[in-house]
XYZ file of C-alpha atoms in Angstrom:
521
model
C 7.421 -24.091 19.983
C 7.248 -24.626 16.305
C 4.137 -23.776 14.516
C 2.466 -22.410 17.652
C 0.834 -24.620 20.275
C 0.828 -21.659 22.605
C -2.532 -20.040 22.682
C -1.683 -16.629 24.375
C -2.688 -13.822 22.248
C 0.087 -11.311 22.891
C -1.399 -9.519 25.874
C -3.267 -10.751 29.043
C -5.527 -7.896 29.503
C -6.570 -4.388 28.194
C -4.411 -1.607 29.469
C -5.257 1.093 26.900
C -6.690 3.514 29.341
C -3.380 3.388 31.292
C -1.162 4.361 28.260
C 0.602 7.660 28.763
C 2.440 9.837 26.388
C 1.931 12.420 23.645
C 3.121 13.185 20.035
C 6.813 13.982 20.255
C 9.301 15.546 17.855
C 11.079 12.261 17.767
C 7.952 10.354 16.560
C 7.356 13.017 13.979
C 10.854 13.004 12.579
C 11.078 9.100 12.530
C 7.706 9.033 10.725
C 8.581 11.680 8.236
C 11.850 10.056 7.247
C 10.485 6.482 7.091
C 7.551 7.651 5.036
C 9.829 8.663 2.278
C 9.725 4.945 1.436
C 6.192 5.641 0.362
C 7.402 8.528 -1.836
C 9.596 6.240 -3.787
C 6.852 3.667 -4.138
C 4.441 6.450 -5.532
C 7.228 7.933 -7.870
C 7.897 4.631 -9.515
C 4.029 4.224 -9.974
C 3.703 7.547 -11.481
C 6.770 7.786 -13.604
C 6.285 4.756 -15.600
C 2.929 5.944 -17.263
C 4.519 9.196 -18.338
C 7.653 7.631 -19.713
C 5.753 5.065 -21.782
C 3.777 7.792 -23.509
C 7.123 9.532 -24.560
C 8.057 9.081 -28.198
C 11.786 8.988 -27.737
C 11.569 6.131 -25.105
C 9.100 4.257 -27.321
C 11.310 4.558 -30.345
C 14.366 3.157 -28.593
C 12.847 0.392 -26.561
C 9.423 -0.380 -28.206
C 9.441 0.585 -31.828
C 6.461 -1.601 -32.735
C 4.379 0.543 -30.143
C 5.882 3.690 -31.446
C 4.822 2.916 -34.986
C 1.422 1.879 -34.040
C 0.924 4.887 -31.815
C 1.477 7.188 -34.669
C -0.540 5.245 -37.228
C -3.863 6.825 -37.922
C -5.621 3.450 -38.596
C -5.243 1.830 -35.390
C -8.045 1.095 -32.899
C -7.922 3.850 -30.154
C -8.455 1.157 -27.347
C -5.428 -1.076 -28.617
C -2.744 1.429 -29.607
C -0.627 0.560 -26.502
C -1.379 -3.217 -26.186
C 2.045 -4.615 -25.969
C 3.275 -7.240 -23.505
C 6.770 -6.112 -23.575
C 5.653 -2.536 -22.624
C 3.559 -4.072 -19.824
C 6.426 -5.957 -18.700
C 8.426 -2.688 -18.241
C 5.802 -1.560 -15.783
C 4.965 -4.923 -14.242
C 8.254 -6.404 -13.710
C 8.919 -4.063 -10.712
C 6.065 -5.338 -9.021
C 6.802 -9.156 -9.599
C 10.260 -8.364 -8.152
C 8.720 -6.718 -5.253
C 6.363 -9.679 -4.676
C 9.316 -12.001 -4.255
C 11.601 -9.761 -2.245
C 8.699 -8.924 0.285
C 8.892 -12.600 1.341
C 12.612 -12.371 1.795
C 12.097 -9.142 3.774
C 9.921 -10.794 6.440
C 12.821 -12.609 8.424
C 15.020 -9.602 7.925
C 12.543 -7.322 9.387
C 11.899 -9.706 12.413
C 15.431 -10.731 13.085
C 17.393 -7.607 12.408
C 14.636 -4.913 12.906
C 12.392 -2.588 10.935
C 15.331 -0.101 10.171
C 17.313 -2.948 8.317
C 14.295 -3.484 5.851
C 14.193 0.327 5.306
C 17.886 0.681 4.548
C 17.926 -2.409 2.319
C 15.063 -1.043 0.475
C 16.907 2.349 0.003
C 19.996 0.777 -1.485
C 17.995 -1.491 -3.858
C 16.363 1.796 -5.113
C 19.620 3.501 -5.586
C 20.818 0.598 -7.811
C 17.564 0.510 -9.788
C 17.683 4.241 -10.513
C 21.427 4.106 -11.672
C 20.637 1.168 -14.101
C 17.415 2.932 -15.525
C 19.030 6.233 -16.157
C 21.981 4.487 -17.856
C 19.893 1.870 -19.746
C 21.068 1.137 -23.480
C 18.944 -1.816 -24.084
C 15.648 -3.432 -22.973
C 17.401 -6.078 -20.692
C 19.235 -3.356 -18.731
C 15.992 -1.377 -18.463
C 14.099 -4.280 -16.963
C 16.902 -5.162 -14.547
C 16.804 -1.748 -13.266
C 13.006 -2.063 -12.825
C 13.636 -5.307 -10.881
C 15.999 -3.670 -8.427
C 13.510 -1.016 -7.983
C 10.997 -3.788 -7.128
C 13.351 -5.323 -4.601
C 13.408 -1.980 -2.941
C 9.650 -1.849 -2.865
C 9.424 -5.243 -1.414
C 11.666 -4.223 1.609
C 10.387 -0.733 1.780
C 6.749 -1.723 1.921
C 7.569 -4.480 4.447
C 9.499 -2.265 6.845
C 7.805 1.172 6.625
C 4.178 0.551 7.546
C 5.223 -1.557 10.376
C 7.691 1.025 11.614
C 5.092 3.715 11.482
C 2.384 1.573 13.255
C 4.740 0.834 16.056
C 6.184 4.180 16.693
C 2.932 5.977 16.696
C 0.747 6.631 19.976
C -2.309 4.554 19.744
C -4.756 7.471 19.574
C -2.789 8.944 16.616
C -1.784 5.786 14.816
C -4.307 5.987 11.959
C -3.168 9.503 10.898
C 0.518 8.769 11.373
C 0.468 5.572 9.361
C -1.062 7.282 6.654
C 2.104 9.315 6.201
C 3.265 6.331 4.037
C 0.276 6.734 1.833
C 0.509 10.620 1.783
C 4.240 10.276 0.576
C 3.112 7.670 -1.868
C 0.623 10.292 -3.429
C 3.266 12.934 -3.202
C 5.610 10.705 -5.096
C 2.956 10.117 -7.817
C 2.279 13.995 -8.069
C 5.940 14.655 -8.280
C 6.473 11.909 -10.916
C 3.641 13.452 -13.081
C 5.069 17.049 -12.795
C 8.579 15.725 -13.648
C 7.144 13.936 -16.761
C 5.344 17.091 -17.795
C 8.516 18.957 -17.764
C 10.808 16.332 -19.249
C 8.617 15.335 -22.174
C 10.090 18.179 -24.134
C 13.679 17.368 -23.388
C 14.275 15.163 -26.316
C 15.787 12.540 -26.771
C 16.947 12.202 -23.091
C 14.052 13.468 -21.021
C 12.968 10.003 -20.088
C 16.361 9.319 -18.601
C 15.989 12.139 -16.160
C 12.595 11.060 -15.206
C 13.705 7.639 -14.338
C 17.021 8.780 -12.777
C 15.352 11.322 -10.313
C 14.260 8.241 -8.231
C 17.807 8.281 -6.738
C 17.110 11.309 -4.679
C 14.284 9.956 -2.355
C 16.275 6.639 -2.342
C 19.354 8.275 -0.779
C 17.189 10.031 1.731
C 15.616 6.777 2.726
C 18.787 4.975 2.967
C 20.479 7.674 5.241
C 17.256 8.301 7.181
C 17.078 4.511 7.785
C 20.557 4.574 9.288
C 19.889 7.470 11.619
C 16.271 6.406 12.664
C 15.787 4.765 16.169
C 14.542 1.190 16.215
C 11.008 0.634 17.374
C 10.586 -0.395 20.950
C 8.573 -3.461 19.836
C 11.334 -4.776 17.743
C 14.133 -4.067 20.306
C 11.911 -5.927 23.056
C 11.263 -8.809 20.716
C 15.021 -9.259 19.970
C 15.936 -9.391 23.658
C 16.909 -5.630 24.266
C 14.218 -4.809 26.549
C 15.982 -1.961 28.567
C 16.914 -0.309 25.294
C 13.419 -0.776 24.116
C 12.109 0.996 27.218
C 14.497 3.874 26.755
C 13.331 4.230 23.278
C 9.615 4.195 24.385
C 10.152 6.792 27.031
C 11.887 9.017 24.427
C 9.334 8.668 21.689
C 6.320 9.058 24.313
C 8.019 12.009 26.051
C 7.413 10.408 29.591
C 8.911 7.959 31.836
C 5.460 6.604 32.772
C 5.251 3.982 30.160
C 4.793 1.045 32.281
C 1.305 -0.070 30.857
C 2.415 0.041 27.192
C 5.822 -1.516 27.980
C 4.172 -4.422 29.716
C 1.864 -5.056 26.856
C 4.826 -4.977 24.561
C 6.794 -7.502 26.766
C 3.891 -9.749 26.991
C 3.515 -9.732 23.417
C 7.183 -10.380 22.860
C 7.331 -13.152 25.278
C 4.841 -14.945 23.051
C 6.410 -13.778 19.789
C 9.777 -15.465 20.740
C 7.939 -18.855 21.468
C 6.975 -18.848 17.668
C 9.712 -20.393 15.381
C 7.538 -20.411 12.367
C 5.344 -17.280 12.008
C 4.122 -18.230 8.555
C 2.994 -21.573 9.720
C 1.483 -19.927 12.937
C -0.508 -17.273 11.051
C -2.483 -20.155 9.447
C -3.957 -21.267 12.672
C -7.613 -20.678 13.260
C -7.016 -17.912 16.055
C -5.165 -15.891 13.403
C -7.780 -16.453 10.733
C -9.429 -12.992 10.923
C -6.044 -11.229 10.411
C -5.072 -13.497 7.587
C -8.235 -12.970 5.738
C -7.771 -8.918 6.084
C -4.017 -9.377 5.096
C -5.274 -11.022 1.853
C -8.419 -9.209 1.042
C -7.544 -5.595 1.824
C -4.552 -5.209 -0.382
C -6.285 -7.179 -3.161
C -9.372 -5.040 -3.126
C -7.223 -1.989 -2.989
C -5.716 -2.829 -6.317
C -9.028 -4.175 -7.691
C -10.434 -0.535 -7.396
C -8.707 0.128 -10.668
C -6.671 2.888 -9.189
C -3.316 1.553 -10.452
C -4.570 1.411 -13.972
C -5.241 5.097 -13.873
C -2.010 5.984 -12.005
C 0.183 3.734 -14.139
C -1.188 4.499 -17.471
C -2.952 7.835 -16.846
C -1.161 9.622 -19.858
C -1.620 6.475 -22.008
C -5.305 6.211 -20.969
C -5.958 9.946 -21.604
C -4.121 9.690 -25.007
C -6.438 6.705 -25.762
C -9.434 8.864 -25.145
C -8.143 11.476 -27.584
C -6.241 13.921 -25.506
C -2.930 15.143 -27.070
C 0.417 14.383 -25.445
C 0.627 17.619 -23.572
C -3.051 17.316 -22.435
C -2.806 13.758 -21.337
C 0.300 14.546 -19.157
C -1.412 17.711 -17.805
C -4.571 15.586 -16.893
C -2.430 13.061 -15.196
C -0.783 15.816 -13.058
C -4.263 17.013 -12.035
C -5.208 13.412 -10.802
C -1.966 13.246 -9.060
C -2.503 16.286 -7.159
C -6.198 15.389 -6.345
C -4.828 12.088 -4.929
C -2.465 13.985 -2.756
C -4.681 16.552 -1.178
C -7.545 13.808 -0.593
C -5.085 11.833 1.329
C -4.804 14.816 3.711
C -8.683 14.457 4.292
C -8.134 11.014 5.452
C -5.362 11.814 7.804
C -7.394 14.492 9.347
C -10.517 12.358 9.845
C -9.360 8.582 10.249
C -8.925 8.785 14.121
C -12.159 10.623 14.436
C -14.539 9.087 11.955
C -12.933 5.600 12.032
C -11.852 3.193 9.202
C -15.141 1.707 8.353
C -16.982 4.958 7.532
C -14.229 6.112 5.210
C -13.964 2.796 3.379
C -17.639 2.444 2.900
C -18.361 5.928 1.647
C -15.336 6.003 -0.588
C -16.423 2.674 -2.163
C -19.779 4.026 -3.028
C -18.315 7.083 -4.520
C -15.926 5.205 -6.574
C -18.617 2.840 -7.936
C -20.692 5.878 -9.184
C -17.476 7.413 -10.841
C -16.722 4.191 -12.648
C -20.166 3.832 -14.044
C -20.445 7.227 -15.170
C -17.191 7.184 -17.171
C -18.093 3.831 -18.639
C -21.413 5.362 -19.799
C -19.761 8.412 -21.376
C -17.122 6.358 -23.261
C -19.816 3.774 -24.288
C -22.077 6.491 -25.709
C -19.717 9.231 -27.123
C -16.472 7.473 -27.710
C -15.662 4.599 -30.168
C -12.529 2.787 -31.614
C -12.144 5.306 -34.310
C -13.835 8.511 -32.928
C -12.469 11.028 -30.325
C -14.380 12.706 -27.398
C -15.589 16.199 -27.776
C -13.998 18.890 -25.535
C -16.892 19.002 -23.225
C -17.119 15.313 -22.741
C -13.226 15.100 -22.385
C -13.444 17.671 -19.534
C -16.413 15.618 -17.871
C -14.224 12.359 -18.047
C -11.357 14.143 -16.338
C -13.634 15.696 -13.637
C -15.289 12.200 -12.882
C -12.000 10.378 -12.811
C -10.559 13.158 -10.322
C -13.677 12.451 -8.300
C -12.809 8.719 -8.247
C -9.183 9.446 -7.443
C -10.372 11.707 -4.592
C -12.529 8.900 -3.061
C -9.662 6.421 -3.358
C -7.372 9.017 -1.678
C -9.470 9.403 1.441
C -10.458 5.792 1.727
C -8.942 2.610 0.170
C -5.724 4.359 -0.602
C -4.229 4.870 2.858
C -6.519 2.411 4.682
C -5.586 -0.488 2.450
C -2.155 -0.212 4.050
C -3.163 0.957 7.583
C -5.633 -1.610 8.460
C -3.474 -4.631 7.752
C -0.319 -3.088 9.340
C -2.090 -2.557 12.693
C -4.185 -5.796 13.348
C -1.499 -8.510 13.914
C 0.013 -9.626 17.213
C 3.547 -9.180 17.451
C 4.387 -12.889 16.855
C 2.920 -12.830 13.409
C 3.361 -9.236 12.484
C 6.233 -9.383 10.128
C 4.739 -12.469 8.483
C 1.305 -10.611 8.094
C 3.033 -7.715 6.684
C 4.908 -9.734 4.079
C 1.527 -11.425 3.081
C -0.160 -7.973 2.702
C 2.662 -6.630 0.647
C 2.944 -9.737 -1.526
C -0.742 -9.867 -2.277
C -0.655 -6.124 -3.018
C 2.346 -6.522 -5.355
C 0.723 -9.772 -6.997
C -2.452 -7.965 -7.919
C -0.529 -4.888 -8.908
C 1.599 -7.183 -11.270
C -1.402 -8.746 -12.770
C -3.149 -5.521 -13.404
C -0.222 -3.641 -14.713
C 0.610 -6.666 -17.118
C -3.083 -7.191 -18.166
C -4.561 -3.646 -18.211
C -3.571 -2.612 -21.748
C -4.859 -5.894 -23.274
C -7.995 -5.667 -21.161
C -8.584 -2.047 -22.439
C -8.210 -3.486 -25.839
C -10.713 -6.317 -25.233
C -13.293 -4.698 -22.802
C -13.029 -1.096 -24.151
C -15.329 1.066 -22.044
C -16.277 -2.070 -20.081
C -13.087 -2.077 -18.116
C -14.626 0.591 -15.995
C -17.574 -1.584 -15.212
C -15.433 -4.406 -14.380
C -13.581 -2.406 -11.646
C -16.819 -0.935 -10.447
C -18.096 -4.533 -9.813
C -15.061 -5.288 -7.658
C -15.608 -2.061 -5.576
C -19.151 -3.167 -4.807
C -17.943 -6.495 -3.667
C -15.350 -5.009 -1.305
C -17.576 -2.336 0.179
C -19.862 -5.011 1.186
C -16.912 -7.067 2.645
C -15.924 -4.122 4.804
C -19.672 -3.688 6.102
C -19.897 -7.293 7.037
C -16.554 -8.353 8.159
C -14.217 -5.466 9.274
C -14.557 -4.267 13.029
C -13.616 -0.757 13.759
C -10.095 -0.454 14.865
C -10.093 3.195 15.638
C -8.228 3.951 18.930
C -7.429 0.354 19.699
C -3.790 -0.166 20.951
C -1.935 -2.243 18.436
C -0.911 -4.704 21.155
C -4.624 -5.298 22.147
C -5.994 -5.434 18.722
C -6.308 -9.161 18.893
C -9.065 -8.741 21.681
C -11.340 -7.002 19.072
C -11.916 -10.088 16.846
C -13.405 -11.850 19.910
C -16.102 -9.351 20.163
C -17.027 -9.412 16.383
C -20.346 -11.172 15.494
C -18.692 -13.347 12.766
C -15.148 -13.766 13.716
C -15.799 -14.888 17.354
C -17.636 -18.002 15.661
C -14.550 -18.792 13.521
C -11.928 -18.510 16.222
C -11.195 -21.183 18.595
C -12.967 -20.969 22.048
C -10.882 -19.055 24.682
C -13.221 -17.269 26.913
C -12.490 -13.744 28.165
C -11.923 -13.351 31.940
C -13.289 -10.248 33.495
C -10.675 -10.024 36.263
C -7.549 -10.588 34.429
C -8.325 -10.215 30.632
C -6.948 -13.041 28.339
C -5.532 -16.082 30.007
C -1.870 -16.613 30.155
C 0.162 -19.047 27.954
C -1.039 -21.936 30.027
C -4.704 -21.040 29.652
C -4.186 -20.491 25.929
C -2.396 -23.750 25.586
C -5.408 -25.660 27.151
C -7.771 -23.795 24.984
C -5.670 -24.658 21.860
C -6.057 -28.295 22.590
C -9.706 -28.428 23.247
């Protein structure tokens, strides 16, 4: 039925208590290989900032910035303000935004593995173009192909992880994507620190090494099992059950398989998931799919991760010191993500998001005060204040690493019913990449215009999103992915927004007929 006149919400009753299974080796290996997609995403985030601070790279592709950087008379905040240089970073995310929309039908019609493999191949092509770049056009084209890989990878990997993981471990396993992203950022910073002295070709090595995880992602995607949800949705129910039994380590999977089958039955009646996702009954998930990734970027984290060496050089650090400082922030981000993995399924999503937001606000304000009082357009920070700035930025990165970093991906990937899941993930990825593109393109200009006020700008957004989580996000800890839709009916606000479809105690949600009647009330 086009556009959805069917009101069934994926499952007819809650069966979470009947789910059987455990963490198996098959799930562990599948999640590990799939999460390599996150490592490439992180590598591309981390590598660009270091490369754009290398003199041989700037001299070859951005000579205006090179001359301005080495001029002693330039405003400290404006040395790197160049739209072409920003485009080198941001073009990747604009391409990712477009390709993520293409990736949705691929993920739904051909499976999650298909998107993972397409992403890996695109990454390989982009890495080759970058390492061999002889002019700016070739360099940007390589970044665009990397962006296509990000669009497909960010569409397929979080969905794959959510659907493979047992419900009680889904939060931690889904964060493998973010953990791999932080590992990629840290690795990129380490590589940049090592290649900066390999003149004049060190930047080529930095960009070209993206091919290694891309190859692993491509091969791994070919060898991975498809998710049971995707197999059932595409009419291969028996194969889906066999995979489910294998990844749960038991033949007693009737309850979970029934939930998947019911969700798939509805999913296959939806011809236009993007139109369906706009219906009132999907309003809460749509709001989260837009707001969570937007807020994740508006923390300002990508400004620090993209331009960490540039930012630290702006504050008066030398080339070596700035790259070293960015290595430290990358390491902090990686290890703080481990905290989130260890606690998310015990403490829940809301506590981590709210507490992380509060810590990030405090850190942004402190950095703004230090720069406002002790740093100017033509003077440098003293050593003690420089150390203080690095420490506070590390505390900011740490808070992001155990809150909005992983959960900005985890929450949207786990809340959609099957019939709109691929469309919902596309929206999440597209919004994330759109705001990433905007911030990446505008940050250097904003830094020049706002100066230390840029940190207060981001602190204001973090305050808004912390309140948003407190008011509008229900706790999703431990709720099976196929029953997530039932959660919105119990929330004080969202139950007022969604159409009236009462919950029956004896059999849970009504079937398609009940839903259809409710839809036409």
